[in-house]
Coordinates of C-alpha atoms and ligand atoms in Angstrom, one line a residue:
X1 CA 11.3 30.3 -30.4
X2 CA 13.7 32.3 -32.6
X3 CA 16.2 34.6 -31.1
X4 CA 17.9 37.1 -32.9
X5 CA 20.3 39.9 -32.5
X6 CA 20.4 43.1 -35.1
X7 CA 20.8 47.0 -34.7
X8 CA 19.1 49.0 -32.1
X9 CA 15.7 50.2 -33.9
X10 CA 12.3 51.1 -32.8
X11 CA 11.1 50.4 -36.4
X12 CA 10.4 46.4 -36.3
X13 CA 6.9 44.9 -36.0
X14 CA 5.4 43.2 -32.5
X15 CA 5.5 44.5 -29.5
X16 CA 8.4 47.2 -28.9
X17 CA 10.4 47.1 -25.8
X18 CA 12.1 50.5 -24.8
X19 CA 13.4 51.4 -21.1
X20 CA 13.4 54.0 -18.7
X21 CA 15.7 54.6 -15.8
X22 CA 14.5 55.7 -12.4
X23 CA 12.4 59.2 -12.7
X24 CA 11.0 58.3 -15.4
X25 CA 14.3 59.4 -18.0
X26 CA 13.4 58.2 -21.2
X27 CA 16.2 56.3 -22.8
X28 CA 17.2 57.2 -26.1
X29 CA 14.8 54.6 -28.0
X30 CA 11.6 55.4 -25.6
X31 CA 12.8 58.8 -26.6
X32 CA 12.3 58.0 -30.1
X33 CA 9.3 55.9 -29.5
X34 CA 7.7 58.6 -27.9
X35 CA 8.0 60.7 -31.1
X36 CA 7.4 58.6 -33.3
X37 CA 4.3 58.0 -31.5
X38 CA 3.0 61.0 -31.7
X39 CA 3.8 61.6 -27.8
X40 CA 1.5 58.1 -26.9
X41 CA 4.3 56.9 -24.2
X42 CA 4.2 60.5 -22.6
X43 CA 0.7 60.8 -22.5
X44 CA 0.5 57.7 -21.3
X45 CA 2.6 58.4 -18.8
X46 CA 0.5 61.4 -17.6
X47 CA -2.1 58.6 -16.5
X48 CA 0.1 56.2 -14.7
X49 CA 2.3 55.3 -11.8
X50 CA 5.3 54.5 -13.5
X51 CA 8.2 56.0 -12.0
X52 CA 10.6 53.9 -14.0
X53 CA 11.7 51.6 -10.7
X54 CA 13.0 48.2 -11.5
X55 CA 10.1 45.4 -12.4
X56 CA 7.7 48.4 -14.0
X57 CA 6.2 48.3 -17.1
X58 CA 3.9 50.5 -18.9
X59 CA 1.9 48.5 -21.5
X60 CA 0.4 50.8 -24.3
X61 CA -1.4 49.9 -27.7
X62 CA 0.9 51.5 -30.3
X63 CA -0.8 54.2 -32.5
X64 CA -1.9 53.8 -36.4
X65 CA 1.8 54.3 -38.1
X66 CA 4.1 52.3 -36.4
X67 CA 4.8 48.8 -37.4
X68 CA 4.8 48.1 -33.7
X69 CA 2.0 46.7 -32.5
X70 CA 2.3 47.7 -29.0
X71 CA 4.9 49.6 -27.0
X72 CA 6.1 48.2 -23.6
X73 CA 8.0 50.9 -21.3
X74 CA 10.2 48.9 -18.8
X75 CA 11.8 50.3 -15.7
X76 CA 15.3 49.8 -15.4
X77 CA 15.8 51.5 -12.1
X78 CA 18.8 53.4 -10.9
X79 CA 21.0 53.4 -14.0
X80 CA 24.6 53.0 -12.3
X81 CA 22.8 50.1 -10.2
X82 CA 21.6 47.9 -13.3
X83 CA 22.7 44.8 -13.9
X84 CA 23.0 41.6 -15.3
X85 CA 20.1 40.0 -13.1
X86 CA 18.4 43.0 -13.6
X87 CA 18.5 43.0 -17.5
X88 CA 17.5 39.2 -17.6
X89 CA 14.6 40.0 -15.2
X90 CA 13.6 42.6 -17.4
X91 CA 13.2 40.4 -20.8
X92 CA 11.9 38.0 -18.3
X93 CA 9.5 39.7 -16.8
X94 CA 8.1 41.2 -21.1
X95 CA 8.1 37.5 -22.3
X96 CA 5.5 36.0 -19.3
X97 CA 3.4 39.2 -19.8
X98 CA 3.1 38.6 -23.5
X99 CA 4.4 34.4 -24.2
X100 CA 1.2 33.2 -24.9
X101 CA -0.7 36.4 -25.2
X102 CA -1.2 36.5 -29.3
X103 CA 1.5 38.6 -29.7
X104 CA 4.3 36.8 -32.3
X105 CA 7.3 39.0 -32.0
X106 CA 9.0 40.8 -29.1
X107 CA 11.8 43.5 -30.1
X108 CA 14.0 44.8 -27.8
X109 CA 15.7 48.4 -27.8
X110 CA 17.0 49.2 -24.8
X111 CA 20.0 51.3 -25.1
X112 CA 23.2 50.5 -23.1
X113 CA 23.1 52.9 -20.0
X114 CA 25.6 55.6 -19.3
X115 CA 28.0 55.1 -16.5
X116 CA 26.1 51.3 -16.4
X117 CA 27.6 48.3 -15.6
X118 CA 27.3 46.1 -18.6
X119 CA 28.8 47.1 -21.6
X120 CA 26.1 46.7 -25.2
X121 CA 27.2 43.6 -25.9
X122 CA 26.8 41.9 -22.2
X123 CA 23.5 43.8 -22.1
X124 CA 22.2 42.4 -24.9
X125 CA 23.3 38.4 -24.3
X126 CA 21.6 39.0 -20.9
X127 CA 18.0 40.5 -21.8
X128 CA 18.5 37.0 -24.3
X129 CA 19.1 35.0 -21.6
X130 CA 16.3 36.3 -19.5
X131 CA 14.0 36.0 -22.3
X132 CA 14.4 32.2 -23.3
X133 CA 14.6 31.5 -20.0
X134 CA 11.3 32.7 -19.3
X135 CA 10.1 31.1 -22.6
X136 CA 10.1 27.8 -21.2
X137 CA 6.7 25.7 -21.3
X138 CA 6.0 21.8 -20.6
X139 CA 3.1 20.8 -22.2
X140 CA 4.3 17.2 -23.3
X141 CA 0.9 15.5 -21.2
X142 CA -1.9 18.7 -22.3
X143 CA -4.4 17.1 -25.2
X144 CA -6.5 20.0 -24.3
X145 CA -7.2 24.0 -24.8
X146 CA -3.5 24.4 -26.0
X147 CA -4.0 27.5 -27.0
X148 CA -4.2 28.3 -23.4
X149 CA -1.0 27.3 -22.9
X150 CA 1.5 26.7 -25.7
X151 CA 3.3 29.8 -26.5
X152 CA 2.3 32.3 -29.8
X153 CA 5.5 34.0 -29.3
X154 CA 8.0 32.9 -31.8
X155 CA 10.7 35.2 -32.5
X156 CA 13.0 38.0 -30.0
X157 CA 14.6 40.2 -31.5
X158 CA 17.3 42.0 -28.9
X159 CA 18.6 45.3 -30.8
X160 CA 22.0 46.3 -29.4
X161 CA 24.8 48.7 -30.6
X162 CA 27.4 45.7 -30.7
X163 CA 25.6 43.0 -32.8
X164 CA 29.0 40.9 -33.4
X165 CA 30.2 41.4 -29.5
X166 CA 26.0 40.1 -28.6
X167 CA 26.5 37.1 -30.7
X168 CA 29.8 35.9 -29.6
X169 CA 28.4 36.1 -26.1
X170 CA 25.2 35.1 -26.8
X171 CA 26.8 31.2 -28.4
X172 CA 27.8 29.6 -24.9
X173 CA 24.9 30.6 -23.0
X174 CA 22.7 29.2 -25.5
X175 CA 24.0 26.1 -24.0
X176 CA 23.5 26.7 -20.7
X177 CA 19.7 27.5 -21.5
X178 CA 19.8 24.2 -23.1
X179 CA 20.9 22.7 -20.1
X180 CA 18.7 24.3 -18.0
X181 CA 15.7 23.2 -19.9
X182 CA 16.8 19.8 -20.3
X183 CA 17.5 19.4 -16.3
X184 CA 13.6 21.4 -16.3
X185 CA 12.3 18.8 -18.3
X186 CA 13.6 15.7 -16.4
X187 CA 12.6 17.4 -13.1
X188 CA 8.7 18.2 -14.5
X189 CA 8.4 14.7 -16.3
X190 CA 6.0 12.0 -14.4
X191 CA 7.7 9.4 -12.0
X192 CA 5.8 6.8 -14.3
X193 CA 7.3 8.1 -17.4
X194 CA 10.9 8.8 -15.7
X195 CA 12.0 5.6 -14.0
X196 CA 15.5 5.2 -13.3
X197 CA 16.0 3.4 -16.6
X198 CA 14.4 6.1 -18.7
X199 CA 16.5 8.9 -16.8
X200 CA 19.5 6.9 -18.1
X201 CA 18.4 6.2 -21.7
X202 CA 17.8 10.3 -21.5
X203 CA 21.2 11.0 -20.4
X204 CA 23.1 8.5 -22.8
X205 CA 21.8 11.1 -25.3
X206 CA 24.4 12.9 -24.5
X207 CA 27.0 11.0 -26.1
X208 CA 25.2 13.0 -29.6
X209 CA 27.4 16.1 -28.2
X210 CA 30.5 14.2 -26.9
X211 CA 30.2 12.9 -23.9
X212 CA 31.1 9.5 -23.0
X213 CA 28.1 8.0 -21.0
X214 CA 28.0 4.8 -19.3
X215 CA 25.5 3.4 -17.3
X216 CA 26.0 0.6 -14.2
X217 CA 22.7 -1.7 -13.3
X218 CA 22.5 -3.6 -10.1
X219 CA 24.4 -6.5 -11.2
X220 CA 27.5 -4.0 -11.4
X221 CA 26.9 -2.2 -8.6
X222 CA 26.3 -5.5 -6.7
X223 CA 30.2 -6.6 -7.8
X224 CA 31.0 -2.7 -6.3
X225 CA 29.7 -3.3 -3.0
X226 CA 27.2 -0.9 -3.3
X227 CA 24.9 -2.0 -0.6
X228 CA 23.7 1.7 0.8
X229 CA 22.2 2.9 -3.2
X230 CA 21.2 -1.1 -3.7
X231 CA 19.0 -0.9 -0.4
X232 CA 17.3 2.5 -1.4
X233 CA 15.8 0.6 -4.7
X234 CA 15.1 -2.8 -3.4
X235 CA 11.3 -2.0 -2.4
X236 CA 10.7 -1.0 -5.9
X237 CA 9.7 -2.7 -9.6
X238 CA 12.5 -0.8 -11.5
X239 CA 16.1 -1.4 -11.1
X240 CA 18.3 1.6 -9.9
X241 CA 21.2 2.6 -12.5
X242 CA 24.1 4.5 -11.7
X243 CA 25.2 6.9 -15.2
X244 CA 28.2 8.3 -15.4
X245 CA 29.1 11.1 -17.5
X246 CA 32.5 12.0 -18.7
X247 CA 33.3 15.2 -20.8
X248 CA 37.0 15.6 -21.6
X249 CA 37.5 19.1 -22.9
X250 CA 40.8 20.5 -21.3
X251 CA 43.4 20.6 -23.4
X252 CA 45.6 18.5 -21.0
X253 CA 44.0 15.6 -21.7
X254 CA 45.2 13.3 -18.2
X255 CA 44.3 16.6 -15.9
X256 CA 42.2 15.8 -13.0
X257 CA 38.5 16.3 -13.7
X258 CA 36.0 18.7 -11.7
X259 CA 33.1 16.2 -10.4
X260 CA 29.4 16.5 -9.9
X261 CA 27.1 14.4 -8.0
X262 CA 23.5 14.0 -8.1
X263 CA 20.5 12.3 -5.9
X264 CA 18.3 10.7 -8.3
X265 CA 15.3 9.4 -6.4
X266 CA 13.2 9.5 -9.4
X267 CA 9.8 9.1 -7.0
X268 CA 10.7 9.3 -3.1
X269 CA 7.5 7.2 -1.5
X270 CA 9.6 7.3 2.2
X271 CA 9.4 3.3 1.6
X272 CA 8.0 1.8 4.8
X273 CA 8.5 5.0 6.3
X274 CA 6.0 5.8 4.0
X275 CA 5.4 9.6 3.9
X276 CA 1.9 10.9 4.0
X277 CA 0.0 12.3 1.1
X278 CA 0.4 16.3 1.3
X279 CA 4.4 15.3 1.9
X280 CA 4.9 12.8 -1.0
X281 CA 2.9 15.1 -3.8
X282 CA 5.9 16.6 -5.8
X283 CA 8.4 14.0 -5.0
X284 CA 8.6 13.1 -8.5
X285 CA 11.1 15.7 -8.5
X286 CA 13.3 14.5 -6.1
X287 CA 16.0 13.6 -8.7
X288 CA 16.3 17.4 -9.4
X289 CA 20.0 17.2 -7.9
X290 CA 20.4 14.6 -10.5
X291 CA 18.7 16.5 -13.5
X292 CA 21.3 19.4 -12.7
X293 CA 24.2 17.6 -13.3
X294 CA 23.1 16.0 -16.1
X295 CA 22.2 19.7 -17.7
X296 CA 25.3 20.8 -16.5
X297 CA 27.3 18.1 -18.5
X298 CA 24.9 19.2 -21.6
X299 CA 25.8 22.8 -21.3
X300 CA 30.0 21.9 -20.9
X301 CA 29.5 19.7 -23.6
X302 CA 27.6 21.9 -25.7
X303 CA 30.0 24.8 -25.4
X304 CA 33.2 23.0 -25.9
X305 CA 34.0 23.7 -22.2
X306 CA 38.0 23.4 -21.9
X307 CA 37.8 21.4 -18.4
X308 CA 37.6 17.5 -18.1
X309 CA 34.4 16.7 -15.7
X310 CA 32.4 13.8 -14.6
X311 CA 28.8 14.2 -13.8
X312 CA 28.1 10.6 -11.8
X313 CA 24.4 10.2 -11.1
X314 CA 22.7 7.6 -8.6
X315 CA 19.1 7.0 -10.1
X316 CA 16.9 4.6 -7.9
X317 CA 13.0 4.2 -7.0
X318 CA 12.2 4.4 -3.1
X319 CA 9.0 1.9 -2.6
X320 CA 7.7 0.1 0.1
X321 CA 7.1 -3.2 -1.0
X322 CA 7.5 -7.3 0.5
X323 CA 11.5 -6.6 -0.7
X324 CA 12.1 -3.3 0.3
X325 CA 14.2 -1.9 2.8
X326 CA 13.3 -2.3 6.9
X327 CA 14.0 0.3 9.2
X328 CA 16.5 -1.4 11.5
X329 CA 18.6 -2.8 8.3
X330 CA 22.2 -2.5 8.4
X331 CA 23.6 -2.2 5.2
X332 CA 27.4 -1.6 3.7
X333 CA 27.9 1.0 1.9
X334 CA 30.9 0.5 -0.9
X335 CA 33.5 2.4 1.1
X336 CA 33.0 -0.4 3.7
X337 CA 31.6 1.4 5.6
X338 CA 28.2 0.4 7.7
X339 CA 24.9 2.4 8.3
X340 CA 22.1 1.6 10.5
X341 CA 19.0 2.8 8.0
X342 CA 16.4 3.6 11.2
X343 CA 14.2 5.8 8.5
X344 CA 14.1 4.7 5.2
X345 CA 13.1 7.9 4.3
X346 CA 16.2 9.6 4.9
X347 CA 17.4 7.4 1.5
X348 CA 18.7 10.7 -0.7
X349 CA 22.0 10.2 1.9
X350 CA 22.4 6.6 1.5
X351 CA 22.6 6.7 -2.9
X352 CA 24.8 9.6 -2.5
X353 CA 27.2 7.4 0.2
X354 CA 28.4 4.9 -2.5
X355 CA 27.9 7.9 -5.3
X356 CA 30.4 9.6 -3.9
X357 CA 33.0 7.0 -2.8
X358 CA 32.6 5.4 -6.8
X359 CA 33.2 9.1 -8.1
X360 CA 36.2 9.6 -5.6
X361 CA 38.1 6.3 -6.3
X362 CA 37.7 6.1 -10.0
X363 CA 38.3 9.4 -10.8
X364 CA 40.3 11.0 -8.1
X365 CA 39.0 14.9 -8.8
X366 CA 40.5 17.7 -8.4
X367 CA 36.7 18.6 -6.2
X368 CA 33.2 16.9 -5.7
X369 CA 30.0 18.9 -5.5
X370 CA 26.7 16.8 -4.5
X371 CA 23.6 18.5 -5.2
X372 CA 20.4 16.7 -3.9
X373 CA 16.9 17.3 -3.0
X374 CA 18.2 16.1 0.8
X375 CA 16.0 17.7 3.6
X376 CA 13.1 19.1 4.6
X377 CA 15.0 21.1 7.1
X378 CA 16.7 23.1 4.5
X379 CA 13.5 25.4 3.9
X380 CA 13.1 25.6 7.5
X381 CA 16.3 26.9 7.5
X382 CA 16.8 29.1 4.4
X383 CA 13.2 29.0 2.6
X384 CA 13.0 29.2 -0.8
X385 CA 15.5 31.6 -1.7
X386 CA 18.9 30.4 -1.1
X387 CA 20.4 26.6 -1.4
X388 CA 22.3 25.1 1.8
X389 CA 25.5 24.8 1.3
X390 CA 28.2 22.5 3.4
X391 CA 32.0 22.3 2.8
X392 CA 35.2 21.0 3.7
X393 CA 37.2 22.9 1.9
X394 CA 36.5 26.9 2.4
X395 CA 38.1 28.2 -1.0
X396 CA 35.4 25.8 -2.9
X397 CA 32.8 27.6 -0.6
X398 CA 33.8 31.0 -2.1
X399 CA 33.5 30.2 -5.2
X400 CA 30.5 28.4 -5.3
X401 CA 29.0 31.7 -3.6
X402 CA 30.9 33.8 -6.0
X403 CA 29.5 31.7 -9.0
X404 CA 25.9 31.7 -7.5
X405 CA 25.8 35.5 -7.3
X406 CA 26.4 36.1 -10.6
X407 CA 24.0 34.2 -12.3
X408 CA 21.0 34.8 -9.4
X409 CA 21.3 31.0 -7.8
X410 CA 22.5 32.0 -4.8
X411 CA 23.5 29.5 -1.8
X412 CA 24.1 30.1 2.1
X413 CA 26.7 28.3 3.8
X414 CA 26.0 26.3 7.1
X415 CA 28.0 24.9 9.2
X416 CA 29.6 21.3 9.5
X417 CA 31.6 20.0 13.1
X418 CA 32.2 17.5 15.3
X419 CA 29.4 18.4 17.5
X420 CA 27.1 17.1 14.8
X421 CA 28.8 14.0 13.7
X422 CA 27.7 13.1 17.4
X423 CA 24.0 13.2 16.0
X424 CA 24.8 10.4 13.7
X425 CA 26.4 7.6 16.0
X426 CA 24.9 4.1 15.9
X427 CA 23.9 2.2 18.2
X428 CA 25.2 -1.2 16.2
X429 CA 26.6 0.1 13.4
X430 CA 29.2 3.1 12.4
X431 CA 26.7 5.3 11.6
X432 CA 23.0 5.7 11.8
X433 CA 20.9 7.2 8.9
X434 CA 18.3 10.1 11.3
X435 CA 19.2 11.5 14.8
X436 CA 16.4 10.8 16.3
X437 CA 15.6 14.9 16.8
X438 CA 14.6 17.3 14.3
X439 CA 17.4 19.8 15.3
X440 CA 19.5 20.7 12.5
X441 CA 18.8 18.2 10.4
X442 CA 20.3 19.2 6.8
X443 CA 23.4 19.7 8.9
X444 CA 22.8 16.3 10.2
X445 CA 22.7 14.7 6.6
X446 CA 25.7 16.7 5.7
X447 CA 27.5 15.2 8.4
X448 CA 26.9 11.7 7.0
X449 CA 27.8 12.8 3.3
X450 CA 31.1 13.8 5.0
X451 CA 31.8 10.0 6.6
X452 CA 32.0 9.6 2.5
X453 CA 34.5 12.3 1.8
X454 CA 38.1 10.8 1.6
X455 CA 41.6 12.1 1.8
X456 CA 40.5 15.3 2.3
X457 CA 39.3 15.5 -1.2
X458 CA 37.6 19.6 -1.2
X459 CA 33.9 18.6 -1.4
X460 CA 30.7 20.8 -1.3
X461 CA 27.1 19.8 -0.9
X462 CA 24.5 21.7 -1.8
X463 CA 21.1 21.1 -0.7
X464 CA 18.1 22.1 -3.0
X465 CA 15.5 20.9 -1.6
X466 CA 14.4 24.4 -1.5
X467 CA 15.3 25.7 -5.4
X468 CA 14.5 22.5 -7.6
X469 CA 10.9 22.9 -7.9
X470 CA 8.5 25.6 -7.6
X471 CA 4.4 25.4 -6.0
X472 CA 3.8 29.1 -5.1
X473 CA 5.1 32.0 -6.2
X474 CA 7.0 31.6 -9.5
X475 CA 10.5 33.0 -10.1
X476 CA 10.9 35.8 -13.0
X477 CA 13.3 33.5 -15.0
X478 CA 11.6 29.9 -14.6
X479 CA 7.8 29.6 -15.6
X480 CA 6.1 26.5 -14.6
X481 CA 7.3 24.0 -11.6
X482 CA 11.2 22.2 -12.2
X483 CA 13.3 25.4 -12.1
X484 CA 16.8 23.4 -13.3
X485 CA 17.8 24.8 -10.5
X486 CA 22.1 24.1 -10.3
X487 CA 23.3 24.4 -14.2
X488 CA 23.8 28.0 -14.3
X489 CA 25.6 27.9 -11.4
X490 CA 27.7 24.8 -11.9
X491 CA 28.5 26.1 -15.4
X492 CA 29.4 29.3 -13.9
X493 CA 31.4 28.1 -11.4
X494 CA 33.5 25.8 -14.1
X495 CA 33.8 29.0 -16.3
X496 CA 35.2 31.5 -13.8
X497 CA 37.9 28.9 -12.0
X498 CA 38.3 25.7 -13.9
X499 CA 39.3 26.7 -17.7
X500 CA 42.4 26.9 -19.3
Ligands
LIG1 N1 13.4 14.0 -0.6 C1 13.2 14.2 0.8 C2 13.6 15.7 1.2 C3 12.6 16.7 0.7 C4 11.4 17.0 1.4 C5 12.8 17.4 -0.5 C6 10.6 18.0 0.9 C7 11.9 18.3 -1.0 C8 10.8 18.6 -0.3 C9 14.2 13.4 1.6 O1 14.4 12.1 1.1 C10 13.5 13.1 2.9 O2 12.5 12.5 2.9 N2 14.1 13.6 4.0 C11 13.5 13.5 5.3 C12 14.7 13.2 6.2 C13 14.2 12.7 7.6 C14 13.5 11.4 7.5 C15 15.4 12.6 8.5 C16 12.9 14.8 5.7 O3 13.4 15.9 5.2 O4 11.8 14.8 6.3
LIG2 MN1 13.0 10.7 1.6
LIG3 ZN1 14.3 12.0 -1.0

């Protein structure tokens, strides 16, 4: 889909987008719409209940004489209230009404609003962003009625007073979309299609837009002592890889690189503690943590991000087979250090243990962030509306919340303390893998990703079990089921903090 940026003008073909604020004021273009109309929207508006509130819109065929086909009156609520999220959930909100309606064009012309928040320019990059975010569809595996599905739009035209201003901001988030869709993709693909060594082959395409990918199989990690990530992937067919991803874009070249962590459990079967059927449907994505690093390192990559950063990615298989994994095994994890595994469906901890201590000793960062799919517990906790998030370090906290606000992936922080190491002590071993209660349990897991954290590096894990895929309701800016849930935000936070 083609995305475009010209002049503010009510005159171009498709369907017309013009805005009202709360009370139904007319912004300039409706204004002009309306007359040029004939007085359609205002008669139209005679018959509705459109009051101009955020998430409205007023759908009306547009009369013989415009080139537009139809007009579309969206609400923009209180004007000194609108925002960024509530520009993008505008344009999001247009392109699932009309995506795969018939309709070919969408033209914005919404005016910048007086005594608003964003100026034209910011406006503009935002109702873009909101629109090809929503304009995402995966239809790789449909042979059938694709005309049900695949979308008809193929061009957006935003119309903006600062045309120049909307394309300079409009180039680096066109990577971040690109990330995001990339991390969607990986997250909605098949677990027969995406095995571990297909995940890697998919990001050592990356090295197109200069990263420097390489990617460790079990012989290697064997020689690293990676027992804890070994042991996750032992029950299954395909061998576990660990990628890791290096973009060095700040203009100090030796400077200490930001580092990201994912759990890549590309299908999570429990292993012998086999999970039942309703809990194992949708585990295909439990590499989601995974996928959004790897989009984010597409996104830095792709906008020349001026910030050295590793992405480091443990990708494995969790099967019950003759070879896999026992409940009762002790393994070593690389840092030396040992973990009864009593559930070997608590395995998302034990690939992120040696993760983490590689990513730590190689590359000494300046922070690490984990994101994985870790617990159950966290929607119990949070639902589906925020991410868990556990720290060491409480500056790193604030900005991860700061970052998360602004681009609408928020995160809640939870707590992390002695009392809960507790939960984790071994009977044989220095640390067991469950607690043997259900209390607290993501707080439980973080506490055994902190056994991993060293020298006090300032480490942050977020939990997204909640965010990384979507069955019910859909959010306004991801269509479909793998929301890339973690680029924006990762992207965000890199941008606001970590540039020079
Ligand atoms: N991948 C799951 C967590 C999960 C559950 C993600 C549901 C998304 C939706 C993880 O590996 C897991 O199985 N966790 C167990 C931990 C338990 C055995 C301590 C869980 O949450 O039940
Ligand atoms: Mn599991
Ligand atoms: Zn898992």
């Amino acid at each position: 889909m083609q995305l475009s940026f010209a002049a503010l003008s009510i005159s171009g073909q498709g369907a017309l987008v013009v805005g009202a604020t709360a009370g139904r004021a007319l912004m300039p273009s409706a204004a002009a719409a309306d007359k040029a109309s004939g007085g359609a929207i205002t008669r139209a508006l005679s018959h509705s209940k459109f009051t101009g509130k955020t998430g409205q819109v007023l759908d009306l065929v547009a009369p013989a004489g415009m080139a537009a086909s139809r007009i579309l009156l969206a609400g923009l609520g209180k004007a000194d209230e609108f925002k960024r999220s509530g520009a993008e959930t505008l344009a999001a909100n247009v392109v699932g009404r009309l995506l795969t309606s018939g309709e070919k064009q969408i033209v914005f012309a919404i005016d910048g609003v007086k005594g608003g928040k964003l100026k034209p320019a910011e406006l503009a990059a935002h109702l873009a962003m909101g629109a090809k975010l929503r304009s995402y569809s995966f239809n790789t595996y449909r042979t059938k009625n694709l005309e049900d599905f695949e979308p008809t739009l193929k061009s957006i035209v935003v119309g903006t007073g600062d045309v120049a201003g909307a394309k300079r901001a409009w180039t680096p988030r066109q990577a971040v979309i690109e990330g995001v869709f990339m991390a969607r993709n990986l997250v909605n693909e098949p677990p027969n299609v995406l095995s571990p060594a297909e995940f890697a082959r998919r990001a050592k395409e990356l090295s197109k837009f200069g990263v420097k990918v390489d990617v460790l199989g079990e012989a290697d990690m064997k020689k690293l002592g990676m027992g804890a990530l070994l042991g996750v992937g032992q029950g299954s067919e395909r061998e576990s890889q660990l990628v890791v991803m290096r973009w060095n874009g700040s203009r100090k070249k030796d400077e200490a690189p930001v580092a990201f962590v994912g759990k890549g459990v590309c299908f999570d079967s429990g292993g012998l503690s086999l999970k039942p059927g309703a809990a194992m449907m949708g585990m295909k994505g439990d590499m989601g943590g995974a996928a959004a690093v790897t989009g984010t390192m597409r996104a830095l990559a792709l906008r020349k991000a001026k910030v050295n950063a590793v992405g480091v990615i443990g990708l494995v298989e969790n099967m019950p087979d003759g070879k896999a994994q026992r409940p009762d095994d002790v393994v070593t994890s690389m840092s030396g250090q040992t973990i009864e595994v009593l559930n070997t469906d608590a395995e998302g901890r034990l690939v992120l243990a040696d993760a983490l201590t590689y990513t730590q000793r190689k590359f000494k960062p300046k922070f690490v962030i984990d994101l994985a799919t870790l617990t159950g517990a966290i929607m119990i906790a949070l639902g589906l509306e925020n991410a868990g998030l556990f720290s060491n370090n409480d500056q790193l906290s604030e900005r991860i919340t700061e970052a998360g606000k602004e681009v609408g992936e928020t995160v809640w922080r939870l707590p992390l303390a002695g009392a809960y190491d507790k939960m984790i002590k071994s009977k044989i071993a220095d640390m067991k893998n469950i607690t043997g209660t259900t209390n607290a349990g993501s707080i439980a897991a973080a506490q055994f990703l902190q056994r991993f954290v060293e020298d006090k590096t300032p480490w942050a894990h977020l939990d997204i079990a909640g965010v990384a895929w979507q069955d019910g309701e859909q959010k306004p800016l991801s269509p479909g089921w793998g929301t890339g849930w973690g680029v924006r935000i990762l992207n965000r936070l890199v941008m606001l903090n970590y540039e020079k």
